[in-house]
Amino acid sequence: MAQWTSAVGPAQLARQLQAQQPRPAGPGAKKPPAYRALADGIRLLVLEGRVPVAARLPAERELAVALTVSRTTVAAAYEALRAEGFLESRRGAGSWTAVPAGNPLPARGLEPLPPEALGSLIDLGCAALPAPEPWLTRGVQGALEELPPYAHTHGDYPAGLPALRQMLADRYTARGIPTMPEQIMVTTGAMGAIDAICHLFAGRGERIAVESPSYANILQLMREAGARLVPVAMSEGLGSWDMSRWRQVLRDAAPRLAYVVADFHNPTGALADEDQRRQLVDAARSAGTVLVVDETMTELYLDDDVEMPRPVCAFDPAGSTVLTVGSASKAFWAGMRIGWVRAAPDVIRSLVAARAYADLGTPVLEQLGVNWLMGTGGWEEAVSLRRAQARENRDALVAAVRRELPEWEFSVPRGGLTLWVRTGGLSGSRLAEAGERVGVRVPSGPRFGVDGAFEGFIRLPFTVGGPVADEAAARLAAAARLVESGAAGGGVEPPRSFVA
């Protein structure tokens, strides 16, 4: 019986490998042989989770043709990977990826580290901040006071608690977009909302247009749903969308869905202007594409003089073209798994009906907590606290990176939780690998792209400040030195314990 659970085609693997930047050689060092460079490239893809464990690799001849190298080179690379524990083979079953005994299974997303791993490792992988107390505690206490009437019911509310649906509808109306509670469905986080939308609108094999780069976890969710991702390049810096590219993709590819983050885009921090929003809605409507707009960062403007454009759904008030997704996870706390969708009533009914085969509903207590916060003014107080914390962290991280790594390039976003950094010609994948070994966890650029794009970038979140930001930047500089010296594959002294 075969030991592999998925397969990687030769063309796909070749694209991912060719997008990698070559490992720099140290002073006086010779260029590694071709087989060693190939083995190192595949190992990096496995360690990053971009080629999953137990994935069948192409046959030696197929990969040799795709890479335009000799079959001997591929055979030698596969043999090196087998010797290192990253490949297993069996006659008649092929070769499939593995990890050596004792190595942690690589993650395909950006999930947070377990608390026990935080003593010696600074986690810059997850863009989430601690809860804004005392508002979390007050929200839970308020929810407990309102819970008794709901405890006498079955507790399943597939569309969400009526009170919270009304609250969210009123908040959209206050923003200038008249909304009825029938246009709202409460979900288990924004990921739950987008997962439900993808299953309803984009079956296996359907095209979904996505910003390039885009949020890594959403890209992975769409891949695993069987979608065919169509990347649309962003403008340089914080210019947000390139509308000529969007019009061309929507016209030529006719994707069923398009996923965008208009407000403080993850990972770049870009803010789309009002004219771009209007043009994108018009282009999506003309192409028959449903536009999924992620508003999870909307309230996280960090500079007081930021003028927020009207929401994208303001240009499609009925919700027939634009499906808006919101969440408490970024603006309030990631542990508060409450999200929502705003759309036309018939779309909401379809989403609710499909939910019977998924999670049935969202926890009542958490919905009551968010409703209490929004109804008492506690939400605004908590979000204000969150902005101040993120602003302080942003400024500290920017200063530390500029001091330790002056050759790295980035534009400072005016909101959101992430900094998109060009790493001075170094491989983001190699920096991520070296960073783990010097005590800082950072996601590489290709996690946010399609088929190996953005190898020269990493994403840094505004989750640490003060001395921790200084130490994180120092460890990133140490990782960069390892990559520059070509020693990223060798042993280094483990980092000292560092507790914020």
Coordinates of C-alpha atoms in Angstrom, one line a residue:
M1 CA 0.0 0.0 0.0
A2 CA 1.4 3.5 -0.9
Q3 CA 2.5 5.7 1.9
W4 CA 1.7 9.0 0.2
T5 CA -1.6 10.9 0.6
S6 CA -1.2 13.6 -2.0
A7 CA 0.9 14.3 -5.1
V8 CA 3.0 17.2 -6.5
G9 CA 3.1 17.5 -10.2
P10 CA 6.5 18.2 -12.0
A11 CA 5.4 21.6 -13.4
Q12 CA 4.2 22.8 -9.9
L13 CA 7.3 21.6 -8.1
A14 CA 9.5 23.2 -10.8
R15 CA 7.8 26.5 -10.4
Q16 CA 8.2 26.5 -6.7
L17 CA 11.9 25.5 -7.0
Q18 CA 12.7 28.0 -9.7
A19 CA 11.2 30.8 -7.6
Q20 CA 13.6 30.2 -4.8
Q21 CA 16.7 32.4 -4.6
P22 CA 20.0 30.5 -4.6
R23 CA 21.7 30.0 -1.3
P24 CA 24.6 32.5 -1.1
A25 CA 28.0 31.0 -0.7
G26 CA 30.3 32.2 2.1
P27 CA 33.6 34.0 1.4
G28 CA 35.8 31.7 -0.7
A29 CA 33.2 29.0 -0.8
K30 CA 32.4 27.1 -4.0
K31 CA 29.0 26.9 -5.6
P32 CA 27.2 23.7 -4.4
P33 CA 26.7 21.0 -6.9
A34 CA 23.4 21.0 -8.8
Y35 CA 22.1 17.9 -7.0
R36 CA 22.8 19.5 -3.6
A37 CA 21.0 22.7 -4.6
L38 CA 18.0 20.7 -5.8
A39 CA 17.9 18.6 -2.6
D40 CA 18.2 21.8 -0.5
G41 CA 15.4 23.5 -2.4
I42 CA 13.0 20.5 -1.9
R43 CA 13.9 20.3 1.8
L44 CA 13.1 24.0 2.3
L45 CA 9.7 23.5 0.7
V46 CA 8.9 20.6 3.0
L47 CA 10.1 22.4 6.1
E48 CA 7.9 25.4 5.2
G49 CA 4.9 23.2 4.6
R50 CA 4.6 24.4 1.0
V51 CA 5.1 20.8 -0.1
P52 CA 3.1 18.7 2.4
V53 CA 4.5 15.7 4.2
A54 CA 3.5 12.4 2.6
A55 CA 3.2 14.1 -0.8
R56 CA 4.3 11.9 -3.7
L57 CA 7.1 13.7 -5.7
P58 CA 7.4 13.4 -9.5
A59 CA 9.4 10.6 -11.0
E60 CA 13.0 11.4 -11.6
R61 CA 12.6 11.6 -15.4
E62 CA 9.5 13.9 -15.2
L63 CA 11.2 16.3 -12.8
A64 CA 14.4 16.3 -14.8
V65 CA 12.4 17.4 -17.9
A66 CA 10.5 20.1 -16.0
L67 CA 13.7 21.5 -14.6
T68 CA 15.8 21.0 -17.7
V69 CA 18.5 19.1 -15.7
S70 CA 19.9 15.6 -16.1
R71 CA 18.1 12.7 -14.6
T72 CA 21.3 11.9 -12.7
T73 CA 21.0 15.2 -10.9
V74 CA 17.5 14.5 -9.8
A75 CA 18.4 10.9 -8.7
A76 CA 21.3 12.2 -6.6
A77 CA 19.1 14.8 -5.0
Y78 CA 16.5 12.3 -4.1
E79 CA 19.2 10.0 -2.7
A80 CA 20.5 12.8 -0.5
L81 CA 17.0 13.6 0.7
R82 CA 16.5 9.9 1.6
A83 CA 19.7 9.9 3.5
E84 CA 18.6 13.0 5.5
G85 CA 15.2 11.6 6.3
F86 CA 13.2 13.9 4.1
L87 CA 12.2 11.3 1.5
E88 CA 11.0 7.8 1.6
S89 CA 10.7 5.5 -1.4
R90 CA 9.4 2.0 -2.3
R91 CA 9.6 0.2 -5.5
G92 CA 6.4 0.5 -7.4
A93 CA 5.0 3.2 -5.1
G94 CA 7.4 6.0 -5.9
S95 CA 9.0 8.5 -3.5
W96 CA 7.2 10.7 -1.0
T97 CA 8.2 13.5 1.4
A98 CA 8.8 12.9 5.1
V99 CA 10.4 14.6 8.1
P100 CA 13.3 13.1 10.1
A101 CA 12.4 11.5 13.5
G102 CA 12.3 14.2 16.2
N103 CA 11.5 17.1 13.8
P104 CA 8.2 18.9 14.3
L105 CA 5.7 18.4 11.6
P106 CA 5.8 21.6 9.4
A107 CA 2.8 23.8 9.5
R108 CA 1.0 24.9 6.3
G109 CA -0.6 27.9 7.9
L110 CA 0.4 30.5 10.4
E111 CA -1.1 29.1 13.6
P112 CA 0.3 30.4 16.9
L113 CA 2.9 28.5 18.8
P114 CA 1.9 26.6 22.0
P115 CA 2.5 28.7 25.1
E116 CA 5.3 26.3 26.3
A117 CA 7.4 27.2 23.3
L118 CA 7.4 30.9 23.9
G119 CA 10.2 31.0 26.6
S120 CA 13.1 30.9 24.1
L121 CA 11.4 31.6 20.8
I122 CA 10.0 35.0 19.8
D123 CA 6.9 34.3 17.7
L124 CA 6.5 36.6 14.7
G125 CA 4.4 34.1 12.8
C126 CA 0.9 35.0 14.2
A127 CA -0.5 38.5 13.8
A128 CA -2.5 38.5 17.0
L129 CA -2.3 40.5 20.3
P130 CA -3.2 39.6 23.8
A131 CA -6.8 40.5 25.0
P132 CA -7.5 44.1 25.7
E133 CA -8.3 43.8 29.4
P134 CA -10.4 44.6 31.4
W135 CA -12.8 44.5 28.4
L136 CA -12.6 40.8 27.8
T137 CA -13.5 40.0 31.4
R138 CA -16.3 42.6 31.4
G139 CA -17.7 41.2 28.2
V140 CA -17.7 37.7 29.5
Q141 CA -19.3 38.9 32.8
G142 CA -22.0 40.8 30.8
A143 CA -22.6 37.7 28.6
L144 CA -23.1 35.5 31.7
E145 CA -25.7 37.9 33.0
E146 CA -27.7 37.7 29.7
L147 CA -27.3 33.9 29.3
P148 CA -30.2 32.5 31.4
P149 CA -33.0 33.0 28.9
Y150 CA -30.9 31.3 26.2
A151 CA -30.1 28.4 28.4
H152 CA -33.7 27.4 28.2
T153 CA -33.5 27.0 24.4
H154 CA -31.7 24.3 22.3
G155 CA -28.8 26.8 21.8
D156 CA -28.5 26.3 18.0
Y157 CA -28.8 29.6 16.1
P158 CA -27.5 28.8 12.6
A159 CA -27.8 32.5 11.5
G160 CA -26.6 33.8 14.8
L161 CA -28.3 35.3 17.8
P162 CA -31.1 37.7 16.7
A163 CA -29.8 40.4 19.1
L164 CA -26.3 40.2 17.6
R165 CA -27.5 40.2 14.0
Q166 CA -29.5 43.3 14.8
M167 CA -26.5 44.9 16.5
L168 CA -24.3 44.3 13.5
A169 CA -26.9 45.4 11.0
D170 CA -27.3 48.7 13.0
R171 CA -23.5 49.2 12.9
Y172 CA -23.4 48.9 9.1
T173 CA -26.4 51.3 8.9
A174 CA -24.5 53.8 11.1
R175 CA -21.6 53.6 8.6
G176 CA -23.9 54.7 5.8
I177 CA -24.9 51.2 4.4
P178 CA -28.6 50.5 5.3
T179 CA -28.7 46.9 6.5
M180 CA -31.3 44.6 7.8
P181 CA -30.6 41.7 10.3
E182 CA -31.7 39.3 7.5
Q183 CA -28.5 40.4 5.7
I184 CA -26.2 39.1 8.5
M185 CA -25.0 35.7 9.4
V186 CA -22.8 35.2 12.5
T187 CA -20.0 32.7 12.0
T188 CA -17.2 31.1 13.9
G189 CA -14.5 33.7 13.0
A190 CA -13.7 35.2 9.6
M191 CA -12.2 31.9 8.5
G192 CA -15.5 30.2 9.2
A193 CA -17.3 32.8 7.1
I194 CA -14.9 32.5 4.1
D195 CA -15.0 28.7 4.3
A196 CA -18.8 28.8 4.1
I197 CA -18.7 31.2 1.2
C198 CA -16.2 29.1 -0.7
H199 CA -18.2 26.0 -0.3
L200 CA -21.4 27.7 -1.5
F201 CA -20.0 29.6 -4.5
A202 CA -16.8 27.9 -5.6
G203 CA -16.8 24.2 -6.0
R204 CA -13.7 22.1 -6.6
G205 CA -11.9 23.4 -9.7
E206 CA -13.6 26.8 -9.7
R207 CA -11.3 29.9 -10.2
I208 CA -10.9 32.4 -7.3
A209 CA -9.0 35.6 -8.0
V210 CA -6.8 36.7 -5.1
E211 CA -4.5 39.6 -4.4
S212 CA -0.8 38.7 -4.8
P213 CA 0.4 38.7 -2.1
S214 CA -2.6 37.7 0.1
Y215 CA -3.4 36.3 3.6
A216 CA -1.6 32.9 3.8
N217 CA -4.3 31.0 5.8
I218 CA -7.1 32.0 3.4
L219 CA -5.0 30.9 0.4
Q220 CA -4.4 27.6 2.1
L221 CA -8.1 27.3 2.9
M222 CA -9.0 27.9 -0.7
R223 CA -6.4 25.4 -2.0
E224 CA -7.7 22.7 0.3
A225 CA -11.2 23.4 -1.0
G226 CA -9.9 22.5 -4.4
A227 CA -10.0 26.1 -5.9
R228 CA -7.8 27.2 -8.7
L229 CA -6.2 30.4 -7.5
V230 CA -5.7 33.3 -10.0
P231 CA -3.2 35.8 -8.5
V232 CA -3.6 39.5 -9.3
A233 CA -0.4 41.5 -8.5
M234 CA -0.6 44.5 -6.1
S235 CA 0.8 47.9 -6.9
E236 CA 4.3 48.6 -5.5
G237 CA 4.6 49.9 -1.9
L238 CA 1.2 50.7 -0.3
G239 CA -0.5 51.6 -3.6
S240 CA -3.0 48.8 -3.1
W241 CA -4.8 47.5 -6.2
D242 CA -3.6 47.7 -9.8
M243 CA -7.0 48.2 -11.4
S244 CA -5.9 47.5 -15.0
R245 CA -4.7 44.1 -13.9
W246 CA -7.9 43.4 -12.0
R247 CA -10.1 44.3 -15.0
Q248 CA -8.0 42.1 -17.2
V249 CA -8.2 39.1 -14.8
L250 CA -11.9 39.5 -14.2
R251 CA -12.6 39.8 -17.9
D252 CA -10.3 37.0 -19.1
A253 CA -10.4 34.4 -16.3
A254 CA -14.0 35.0 -15.3
P255 CA -13.4 33.8 -11.7
R256 CA -16.4 32.7 -9.7
L257 CA -15.1 34.5 -6.6
A258 CA -12.5 37.2 -5.9
Y259 CA -11.1 37.7 -2.4
V260 CA -9.7 41.1 -1.3
V261 CA -8.6 42.9 1.8
A262 CA -9.3 46.6 1.1
D263 CA -8.6 48.0 4.6
F264 CA -4.9 47.6 5.8
H265 CA -4.3 44.6 3.6
N266 CA -2.6 41.5 5.1
P267 CA 0.4 41.3 4.6
T268 CA 1.2 44.7 3.0
G269 CA -0.9 47.1 5.1
A270 CA -2.2 48.8 1.9
L271 CA -5.4 50.8 2.1
A272 CA -7.5 50.9 -1.1
D273 CA -8.9 54.3 -2.0
E274 CA -12.5 55.0 -2.7
D275 CA -12.1 55.2 -6.5
Q276 CA -10.4 51.8 -6.5
R277 CA -13.3 50.3 -4.5
R278 CA -15.9 51.7 -6.9
Q279 CA -14.0 50.4 -10.0
L280 CA -13.5 46.9 -8.5
V281 CA -17.2 46.5 -7.7
D282 CA -18.1 47.7 -11.2
A283 CA -15.6 45.3 -12.8
A284 CA -16.8 42.3 -10.6
R285 CA -20.4 43.0 -11.4
S286 CA -19.7 43.2 -15.2
A287 CA -17.7 39.9 -15.0
G288 CA -20.4 38.1 -12.9
T289 CA -17.8 37.6 -10.1
V290 CA -18.8 37.5 -6.5
L291 CA -16.5 39.9 -4.5
V292 CA -15.6 38.7 -1.0
V293 CA -14.3 41.6 1.0
D294 CA -12.4 40.9 4.2
E295 CA -12.9 43.8 6.7
T296 CA -11.2 42.2 9.7
M297 CA -8.6 45.1 9.8
T298 CA -11.1 47.9 9.2
E299 CA -11.1 49.4 12.7
L300 CA -7.3 49.1 13.1
Y301 CA -6.2 52.5 11.7
L302 CA -3.2 53.4 13.8
D303 CA -2.6 57.1 12.9
D304 CA -5.2 59.6 14.0
D305 CA -5.2 61.5 10.7
V306 CA -6.2 58.5 8.6
E307 CA -9.3 59.2 6.6
M308 CA -11.1 55.9 6.0
P309 CA -12.8 55.4 2.6
R310 CA -16.4 54.2 2.5
P311 CA -16.7 50.4 2.8
V312 CA -16.6 48.4 -0.4
C313 CA -20.2 47.3 0.1
A314 CA -21.3 51.0 0.0
F315 CA -20.9 50.6 -3.8
D316 CA -23.2 47.5 -3.8
P317 CA -25.7 48.2 -1.0
A318 CA -28.0 45.3 -1.8
G319 CA -25.2 42.8 -1.4
S320 CA -25.7 41.0 -4.7
T321 CA -22.1 41.4 -5.8
V322 CA -20.2 42.2 -2.6
L323 CA -20.1 39.8 0.4
T324 CA -18.5 41.5 3.4
V325 CA -16.7 39.5 6.1
G326 CA -16.0 40.9 9.5
S327 CA -14.6 39.6 12.7
A328 CA -13.8 40.3 16.4
S329 CA -10.6 38.4 16.2
K330 CA -8.2 41.1 15.0
A331 CA -9.9 44.2 16.3
F332 CA -10.6 42.7 19.7
W333 CA -9.0 39.3 20.5
A334 CA -8.2 36.1 18.5
G335 CA -9.7 34.0 21.2
M336 CA -13.1 35.6 20.6
R337 CA -14.0 33.5 17.6
I338 CA -16.9 35.6 16.3
G339 CA -17.2 36.6 12.7
W340 CA -20.0 37.6 10.4
V341 CA -21.1 37.9 6.7
R342 CA -23.1 40.8 5.3
A343 CA -24.8 39.9 2.0
A344 CA -28.1 39.9 0.2
P345 CA -30.9 38.1 2.2
D346 CA -31.1 35.2 -0.3
V347 CA -27.3 34.7 0.0
I348 CA -27.6 34.6 3.7
R349 CA -30.4 32.1 3.6
S350 CA -28.3 29.8 1.3
L351 CA -25.3 30.1 3.7
V352 CA -27.5 29.3 6.7
A353 CA -29.0 26.3 5.0
A354 CA -25.6 24.9 4.0
R355 CA -24.5 25.3 7.6
A356 CA -26.6 22.4 8.7
Y357 CA -23.8 20.2 7.3
A358 CA -21.0 22.1 8.9
D359 CA -20.9 23.5 12.4
L360 CA -24.6 24.2 13.0
G361 CA -23.9 27.5 14.8
T362 CA -21.5 29.7 16.7
P363 CA -21.1 29.5 20.5
V364 CA -23.9 31.5 22.3
L365 CA -21.8 32.8 25.1
E366 CA -19.2 34.4 22.8
Q367 CA -22.0 36.0 20.7
L368 CA -23.5 37.5 23.9
G369 CA -20.1 38.8 24.9
V370 CA -19.6 40.7 21.6
N371 CA -23.2 41.9 21.7
W372 CA -22.7 43.3 25.2
L373 CA -19.4 45.0 24.3
M374 CA -21.0 46.6 21.2
G375 CA -24.1 47.7 23.1
T376 CA -22.3 49.3 26.0
G377 CA -19.5 51.2 24.4
G378 CA -17.0 48.7 25.7
W379 CA -16.1 47.6 22.1
E380 CA -15.0 51.1 21.2
E381 CA -12.9 51.4 24.4
A382 CA -11.3 48.0 23.7
V383 CA -10.5 48.8 20.1
S384 CA -9.0 52.1 21.1
L385 CA -6.7 50.2 23.5
R386 CA -5.9 47.7 20.7
R387 CA -4.9 50.6 18.3
A388 CA -2.6 52.2 20.9
Q389 CA -0.9 48.9 21.6
A390 CA -0.4 48.1 17.9
R391 CA 0.8 51.6 17.1
E392 CA 3.4 51.4 19.9
N393 CA 4.5 48.0 18.7
R394 CA 4.7 49.1 15.1
D395 CA 6.9 52.1 15.9
A396 CA 9.2 50.0 18.1
L397 CA 9.5 47.2 15.4
V398 CA 10.1 49.6 12.6
A399 CA 12.9 51.4 14.6
A400 CA 14.5 48.1 15.6
V401 CA 14.5 46.6 12.0
R402 CA 15.9 49.8 10.6
R403 CA 18.7 49.8 13.1
E404 CA 19.7 46.2 12.8
L405 CA 18.9 45.6 9.1
P406 CA 19.2 48.9 7.3
E407 CA 19.4 47.3 3.9
W408 CA 15.9 45.8 4.3
E409 CA 13.1 47.8 2.6
F410 CA 9.5 48.4 3.6
S411 CA 6.7 51.0 3.6
V412 CA 5.3 51.8 7.0
P413 CA 1.5 51.1 6.9
R414 CA -0.9 53.5 8.7
G415 CA -3.0 50.7 10.0
G416 CA -3.4 46.9 10.4
L417 CA -1.0 44.5 12.1
T418 CA 1.7 43.7 9.6
L419 CA 4.8 44.9 7.9
W420 CA 5.8 43.5 4.5
V421 CA 9.6 43.5 4.2
R422 CA 11.9 43.1 1.2
T423 CA 14.9 41.3 2.6
G424 CA 17.8 42.8 0.7
G425 CA 18.1 40.0 -1.8
L426 CA 18.1 37.2 0.8
S427 CA 15.7 34.2 0.6
G428 CA 12.7 34.5 2.8
S429 CA 12.5 30.8 3.1
R430 CA 16.1 30.5 4.2
L431 CA 15.6 33.4 6.7
A432 CA 12.6 31.6 8.2
E433 CA 14.6 28.4 8.5
A434 CA 17.6 30.1 10.1
G435 CA 15.3 32.2 12.3
E436 CA 13.9 29.1 14.0
R437 CA 17.4 28.1 15.0
V438 CA 18.4 31.5 16.4
G439 CA 15.1 31.9 18.3
V440 CA 12.7 33.9 16.2
R441 CA 9.8 32.5 14.2
V442 CA 8.9 34.4 11.0
P443 CA 6.8 33.5 8.0
S444 CA 8.5 33.7 4.6
G445 CA 7.1 35.6 1.7
P446 CA 6.1 32.5 -0.4
R447 CA 3.4 31.6 2.1
F448 CA 1.5 34.7 1.0
G449 CA 1.8 34.0 -2.8
V450 CA 0.9 31.4 -5.4
D451 CA 3.5 28.9 -6.7
G452 CA 6.6 30.3 -5.0
A453 CA 6.2 34.0 -5.5
F454 CA 7.7 36.5 -3.0
E455 CA 10.8 34.6 -2.1
G456 CA 12.6 37.9 -1.3
F457 CA 10.1 38.9 1.4
I458 CA 9.0 38.2 5.0
R459 CA 6.1 39.4 7.0
L460 CA 6.5 40.9 10.5
P461 CA 3.5 41.5 12.7
F462 CA 3.0 44.2 15.3
T463 CA 2.8 41.8 18.1
V464 CA 5.9 42.7 20.1
G465 CA 7.3 46.0 21.3
G466 CA 10.0 47.5 23.5
P467 CA 12.9 45.2 24.4
V468 CA 11.2 42.2 22.7
A469 CA 11.1 44.1 19.4
D470 CA 14.8 44.9 19.8
E471 CA 15.7 41.3 20.6
A472 CA 13.5 40.1 17.7
A473 CA 15.3 42.4 15.2
A474 CA 18.7 41.3 16.6
R475 CA 17.8 37.6 16.1
L476 CA 16.6 38.4 12.6
A477 CA 20.0 40.0 11.9
A478 CA 21.7 36.9 13.2
A479 CA 19.5 34.8 10.9
A480 CA 20.5 37.0 8.0
R481 CA 24.2 36.6 8.7
L482 CA 23.7 32.8 8.7
V483 CA 22.0 33.0 5.4
E484 CA 24.6 35.3 3.9
S485 CA 27.5 33.1 5.1
G486 CA 25.9 30.0 3.6
A487 CA 25.9 28.4 7.1
A488 CA 22.1 28.2 7.5
G489 CA 22.2 24.4 7.3
G490 CA 24.7 24.0 10.1
G491 CA 24.4 23.9 13.9
V492 CA 24.2 27.1 15.9
E493 CA 24.0 27.7 19.6
P494 CA 20.4 27.7 20.8
P495 CA 19.0 31.1 21.9
R496 CA 18.8 32.1 25.5
S497 CA 15.5 32.1 27.2
F498 CA 13.6 35.4 26.6
V499 CA 10.4 36.1 28.3
A500 CA 8.5 39.4 27.7

